[in-house]
Amino acid sequence: MRPFFADDGGWSAKISSIEAHTIAQTMRALAALLEEEENALDFAHEDWPAGQEDNDAEALRPFHSAMTAQELPKKEEQTPQLSEEELLDYLRRKKQKSPELGVSEDEEMRAASQEKRSDEEVLASLDFEPVQTREKPANPFVAAMIHPMSTDARHAAELRALTTQSICSKKRAALSHVAQELENAAIRGTDVHVTSRSLNSWMMALNDVRQALSGPLGITDDKSALRIAALAEAASDDPENAGDEGVLATMYVVLAWWQESLLEALGDIKGKD
């Protein structure tokens, strides 16, 4: 693996096929974990049938039945929803055809406000209190990629409920895209190439792999980062006895260096479209 350099169409870096495949496999594994978190049991449905998969059509059947069993107005009870202007126009024309009806101005105004009251009643009937919290991801790699958005535990749980699915989707898309680019380069035996269009995906993917590895490695500050750097150096000196932590530490340090080289290469004018 070599540092990124600017070229005429963006930024490129040399990487061996083994390195490219290894990083790509790691990214695909993380993308799969994010997909599981994204498609996890809907936290708003606490009574979801136990043991059923999200994509199991049978699991959806009880909820589909519950929704379709809601009482709806019978056909003869349903009334057309007219705008205030349409309703006033209708009453005026009705009065002209049948003056004996004697529709007063007050009655017109009361009728005109009926639609507004109906809308308010509908909104009131839809008023509910959904479950507004979501637990921290159980998987340590996913948890390291999705940081709490607040130091307050309750507030952080509420924000997770609102954002987890969209965050997982974006991160998963970036990881999958970069993994494919790495695999393509490995198959062709060419340099990896980053364009200005794919730059955000590359930066997100590289950073997310580093973040995912930082959790299990226990990187929380400069001191722990130095410990991991030393562990990675020892692992590269004696790869046969590196162990799982040594392998993760090596990948973390290498990707941190590779990402830094891409950031430095961005300043070269050749990299600009």
Short mmCIF file of C-alpha atoms in Angstrom, two decimals:
data_model
loop_
_atom_site.label_atom_id
_atom_site.label_comp_id
_atom_site.label_asym_id
_atom_site.label_seq_id
_atom_site.Cartn_x
_atom_site.Cartn_y
_atom_site.Cartn_z
CA MET A 1 0.00 0.00 0.00
CA ARG A 2 1.28 3.44 -0.96
CA PRO A 3 0.04 6.93 -0.04
CA PHE A 4 -2.51 8.71 -2.20
CA PHE A 5 -1.29 11.15 -4.83
CA ALA A 6 -3.18 13.61 -7.02
CA ASP A 7 -3.63 12.84 -10.68
CA ASP A 8 -5.57 14.40 -13.55
CA GLY A 9 -8.93 12.93 -12.55
CA GLY A 10 -8.74 12.86 -8.76
CA TRP A 11 -6.50 10.90 -6.39
CA SER A 12 -4.91 7.47 -6.70
CA ALA A 13 -2.94 5.03 -4.57
CA LYS A 14 -1.12 1.79 -5.19
CA ILE A 15 -2.37 -1.20 -3.22
CA SER A 16 -1.75 -4.94 -3.48
CA SER A 17 -4.57 -7.30 -4.32
CA ILE A 18 -4.35 -8.94 -0.89
CA GLU A 19 -4.57 -5.59 0.87
CA ALA A 20 -7.48 -4.46 -1.30
CA HIS A 21 -9.43 -7.68 -0.74
CA THR A 22 -8.78 -7.61 3.02
CA ILE A 23 -10.02 -4.04 3.43
CA ALA A 24 -12.97 -4.70 1.11
CA GLN A 25 -14.01 -7.77 3.10
CA THR A 26 -13.80 -5.77 6.32
CA MET A 27 -15.97 -3.03 4.82
CA ARG A 28 -18.55 -5.52 3.57
CA ALA A 29 -18.68 -7.17 6.99
CA LEU A 30 -19.30 -3.79 8.63
CA ALA A 31 -21.92 -2.93 6.01
CA ALA A 32 -23.74 -6.17 6.85
CA LEU A 33 -23.69 -5.30 10.57
CA LEU A 34 -25.08 -1.84 9.78
CA GLU A 35 -27.83 -3.39 7.69
CA GLU A 36 -28.81 -5.60 10.63
CA GLU A 37 -28.99 -2.54 12.87
CA GLU A 38 -30.90 -0.57 10.24
CA ASN A 39 -33.46 -3.35 9.83
CA ALA A 40 -33.61 -4.24 13.51
CA LEU A 41 -36.95 -4.83 15.20
CA ASP A 42 -39.05 -1.70 14.91
CA PHE A 43 -38.74 -0.16 18.37
CA ALA A 44 -42.23 1.33 18.05
CA HIS A 45 -43.78 -2.16 17.95
CA GLU A 46 -43.10 -3.70 21.34
CA ASP A 47 -45.53 -6.57 20.66
CA TRP A 48 -43.86 -7.78 17.46
CA PRO A 49 -44.15 -11.60 17.31
CA ALA A 50 -41.12 -13.17 18.95
CA GLY A 51 -38.78 -15.17 16.74
CA GLN A 52 -40.02 -13.69 13.47
CA GLU A 53 -37.64 -12.14 10.97
CA ASP A 54 -38.30 -8.61 9.74
CA ASN A 55 -38.65 -9.76 6.15
CA ASP A 56 -41.02 -12.63 7.03
CA ALA A 57 -44.39 -11.87 5.45
CA GLU A 58 -46.17 -13.93 8.11
CA ALA A 59 -44.81 -11.67 10.83
CA LEU A 60 -46.51 -8.71 9.17
CA ARG A 61 -49.88 -10.44 9.01
CA PRO A 62 -51.12 -9.65 12.58
CA PHE A 63 -50.31 -5.98 12.18
CA HIS A 64 -51.83 -5.83 8.70
CA SER A 65 -55.01 -7.40 10.09
CA ALA A 66 -55.09 -4.95 12.99
CA MET A 67 -54.77 -2.01 10.60
CA THR A 68 -57.45 -3.21 8.19
CA ALA A 69 -59.81 -4.04 11.08
CA GLN A 70 -60.09 -0.37 12.08
CA GLU A 71 -63.69 0.83 11.91
CA LEU A 72 -64.21 3.13 8.95
CA PRO A 73 -67.31 5.24 8.28
CA LYS A 74 -69.97 3.44 6.30
CA LYS A 75 -70.50 4.72 2.79
CA GLU A 76 -73.71 6.52 3.66
CA GLU A 77 -72.04 8.20 6.64
CA GLN A 78 -69.18 9.65 4.64
CA THR A 79 -69.49 13.31 3.71
CA PRO A 80 -67.58 15.12 0.99
CA GLN A 81 -64.82 17.40 2.24
CA LEU A 82 -65.34 20.82 0.67
CA SER A 83 -63.19 23.85 1.08
CA GLU A 84 -64.65 26.86 2.84
CA GLU A 85 -65.04 28.71 -0.47
CA GLU A 86 -66.74 25.73 -2.15
CA LEU A 87 -69.12 25.30 0.77
CA LEU A 88 -70.13 28.98 0.81
CA ASP A 89 -70.66 28.92 -2.94
CA TYR A 90 -72.81 25.81 -2.62
CA LEU A 91 -74.97 27.43 0.11
CA ARG A 92 -75.42 30.61 -1.91
CA ARG A 93 -76.52 28.67 -4.96
CA LYS A 94 -78.84 26.57 -2.81
CA LYS A 95 -80.39 29.69 -1.34
CA GLN A 96 -80.92 31.20 -4.79
CA LYS A 97 -82.74 28.07 -5.97
CA SER A 98 -84.80 27.77 -2.79
CA PRO A 99 -85.25 31.21 -1.18
CA GLU A 100 -87.75 29.67 1.20
CA LEU A 101 -84.91 27.88 2.92
CA GLY A 102 -83.88 31.17 4.42
CA VAL A 103 -80.27 30.25 5.10
CA SER A 104 -78.88 32.97 7.37
CA GLU A 105 -75.39 34.38 7.24
CA ASP A 106 -74.68 32.82 10.65
CA GLU A 107 -75.67 29.43 9.32
CA GLU A 108 -73.39 29.93 6.34
CA MET A 109 -70.47 30.73 8.60
CA ARG A 110 -71.20 27.77 10.87
CA ALA A 111 -71.33 25.48 7.86
CA ALA A 112 -68.12 26.94 6.47
CA SER A 113 -66.31 26.19 9.72
CA GLN A 114 -67.46 22.57 9.69
CA GLU A 115 -64.53 21.48 7.54
CA LYS A 116 -62.05 23.11 9.87
CA ARG A 117 -63.64 21.36 12.87
CA SER A 118 -63.56 18.08 10.99
CA ASP A 119 -59.86 18.47 10.25
CA GLU A 120 -59.15 19.22 13.88
CA GLU A 121 -61.10 16.14 14.95
CA VAL A 122 -59.13 13.99 12.52
CA LEU A 123 -55.82 15.32 13.83
CA ALA A 124 -56.98 14.74 17.40
CA SER A 125 -57.92 11.17 16.59
CA LEU A 126 -54.42 10.61 15.18
CA ASP A 127 -52.74 11.93 18.31
CA PHE A 128 -50.53 9.24 19.86
CA GLU A 129 -47.36 8.89 21.86
CA PRO A 130 -44.88 6.70 19.95
CA VAL A 131 -41.90 5.04 21.56
CA GLN A 132 -39.25 7.72 21.34
CA THR A 133 -36.09 5.97 22.48
CA ARG A 134 -33.68 3.43 21.04
CA GLU A 135 -31.03 1.45 22.85
CA LYS A 136 -27.36 1.74 22.01
CA PRO A 137 -26.36 -0.84 19.35
CA ALA A 138 -25.41 -4.12 21.00
CA ASN A 139 -22.66 -4.87 18.49
CA PRO A 140 -19.44 -3.10 19.58
CA PHE A 141 -18.34 -2.37 16.01
CA VAL A 142 -21.67 -0.72 15.15
CA ALA A 143 -21.76 1.13 18.46
CA ALA A 144 -18.33 2.58 17.71
CA MET A 145 -19.58 3.87 14.33
CA ILE A 146 -22.74 5.47 15.76
CA HIS A 147 -21.73 7.79 18.54
CA PRO A 148 -24.26 9.21 21.04
CA MET A 149 -25.44 12.65 19.94
CA SER A 150 -25.88 13.88 23.48
CA THR A 151 -24.21 13.40 26.86
CA ASP A 152 -27.69 13.07 28.35
CA ALA A 153 -28.67 9.38 28.19
CA ARG A 154 -32.39 10.00 27.59
CA HIS A 155 -31.78 12.64 24.94
CA ALA A 156 -29.21 10.41 23.21
CA ALA A 157 -31.72 7.53 23.14
CA GLU A 158 -34.37 9.81 21.61
CA LEU A 159 -31.95 11.01 18.93
CA ARG A 160 -30.98 7.42 18.13
CA ALA A 161 -34.65 6.62 17.57
CA LEU A 162 -34.88 9.42 15.02
CA THR A 163 -31.57 8.98 13.20
CA THR A 164 -30.22 5.42 13.46
CA GLN A 165 -31.86 4.06 10.33
CA SER A 166 -30.80 6.94 8.07
CA ILE A 167 -27.26 6.98 9.50
CA CYS A 168 -26.87 3.22 9.01
CA SER A 169 -28.16 3.50 5.45
CA LYS A 170 -25.66 6.24 4.50
CA LYS A 171 -22.71 4.52 6.13
CA ARG A 172 -23.62 1.16 4.61
CA ALA A 173 -23.87 2.69 1.12
CA ALA A 174 -20.43 4.32 1.45
CA LEU A 175 -18.79 1.14 2.75
CA SER A 176 -20.32 -0.98 -0.02
CA HIS A 177 -19.27 1.51 -2.71
CA VAL A 178 -15.65 1.70 -1.56
CA ALA A 179 -15.47 -2.07 -1.06
CA GLN A 180 -16.55 -2.53 -4.67
CA GLU A 181 -13.95 -0.03 -5.86
CA LEU A 182 -11.23 -1.88 -3.93
CA GLU A 183 -12.34 -5.24 -5.33
CA ASN A 184 -12.39 -3.85 -8.87
CA ALA A 185 -8.83 -2.54 -8.46
CA ALA A 186 -7.69 -5.89 -7.07
CA ILE A 187 -9.22 -7.79 -9.99
CA ARG A 188 -7.75 -5.41 -12.59
CA GLY A 189 -4.43 -5.13 -10.81
CA THR A 190 -4.58 -1.34 -11.01
CA ASP A 191 -4.32 1.55 -8.57
CA VAL A 192 -7.40 2.53 -6.61
CA HIS A 193 -8.80 5.80 -7.88
CA VAL A 194 -10.88 8.36 -6.03
CA THR A 195 -12.82 11.01 -7.95
CA SER A 196 -14.28 14.19 -6.56
CA ARG A 197 -17.70 12.57 -6.90
CA SER A 198 -16.73 9.53 -4.81
CA LEU A 199 -14.52 11.41 -2.35
CA ASN A 200 -17.18 11.73 0.36
CA SER A 201 -17.89 7.99 0.20
CA TRP A 202 -14.21 7.20 0.54
CA MET A 203 -13.67 9.55 3.46
CA MET A 204 -16.76 8.24 5.25
CA ALA A 205 -15.89 4.59 4.65
CA LEU A 206 -12.27 4.88 5.75
CA ASN A 207 -13.26 6.84 8.83
CA ASP A 208 -16.01 4.37 9.72
CA VAL A 209 -13.65 1.38 9.54
CA ARG A 210 -11.26 3.20 11.86
CA GLN A 211 -14.11 4.09 14.21
CA ALA A 212 -15.42 0.52 14.17
CA LEU A 213 -11.98 -0.85 15.06
CA SER A 214 -11.38 1.78 17.73
CA GLY A 215 -14.23 0.43 19.88
CA PRO A 216 -12.98 -3.14 20.41
CA LEU A 217 -9.39 -1.84 20.59
CA GLY A 218 -10.36 0.53 23.41
CA ILE A 219 -9.05 3.69 21.77
CA THR A 220 -10.46 6.58 23.78
CA ASP A 221 -7.57 9.04 24.04
CA ASP A 222 -4.00 9.73 22.92
CA LYS A 223 -2.54 7.33 25.48
CA SER A 224 -4.62 4.39 24.26
CA ALA A 225 -3.88 5.36 20.64
CA LEU A 226 -0.15 5.17 21.36
CA ARG A 227 -0.64 1.74 22.93
CA ILE A 228 -2.38 0.52 19.76
CA ALA A 229 0.38 1.98 17.59
CA ALA A 230 2.97 0.05 19.60
CA LEU A 231 0.85 -3.10 19.36
CA ALA A 232 0.60 -2.71 15.58
CA GLU A 233 4.36 -2.27 15.29
CA ALA A 234 4.97 -5.41 17.33
CA ALA A 235 2.44 -7.31 15.22
CA SER A 236 4.15 -6.30 11.98
CA ASP A 237 7.52 -7.43 13.41
CA ASP A 238 6.10 -10.82 14.41
CA PRO A 239 2.90 -11.41 12.38
CA GLU A 240 2.66 -15.11 13.30
CA ASN A 241 2.14 -14.25 16.96
CA ALA A 242 0.17 -11.06 16.44
CA GLY A 243 -3.18 -12.39 17.66
CA ASP A 244 -6.58 -10.91 16.85
CA GLU A 245 -5.91 -7.62 18.64
CA GLY A 246 -2.60 -7.24 16.84
CA VAL A 247 -4.29 -7.75 13.46
CA LEU A 248 -7.00 -5.19 14.29
CA ALA A 249 -4.38 -2.75 15.56
CA THR A 250 -2.36 -3.10 12.37
CA MET A 251 -5.39 -2.48 10.19
CA TYR A 252 -6.37 0.53 12.30
CA VAL A 253 -2.93 2.14 12.06
CA VAL A 254 -2.54 1.44 8.34
CA LEU A 255 -5.98 2.83 7.48
CA ALA A 256 -5.35 5.91 9.65
CA TRP A 257 -2.16 6.55 7.72
CA TRP A 258 -3.88 5.90 4.37
CA GLN A 259 -6.74 8.25 5.19
CA GLU A 260 -4.28 10.92 6.29
CA SER A 261 -2.41 10.60 2.99
CA LEU A 262 -5.68 11.15 1.11
CA LEU A 263 -6.38 14.28 3.16
CA GLU A 264 -2.91 15.61 2.40
CA ALA A 265 -3.30 14.86 -1.32
CA LEU A 266 -6.50 16.90 -1.48
CA GLY A 267 -4.49 20.11 -1.40
CA ASP A 268 -2.85 19.35 -4.73
CA ILE A 269 -4.44 21.35 -7.55
CA LYS A 270 -4.28 18.30 -9.84
CA GLY A 271 -6.94 16.66 -7.71
CA LYS A 272 -9.49 19.32 -8.47
CA ASP A 273 -12.02 18.80 -11.28
#
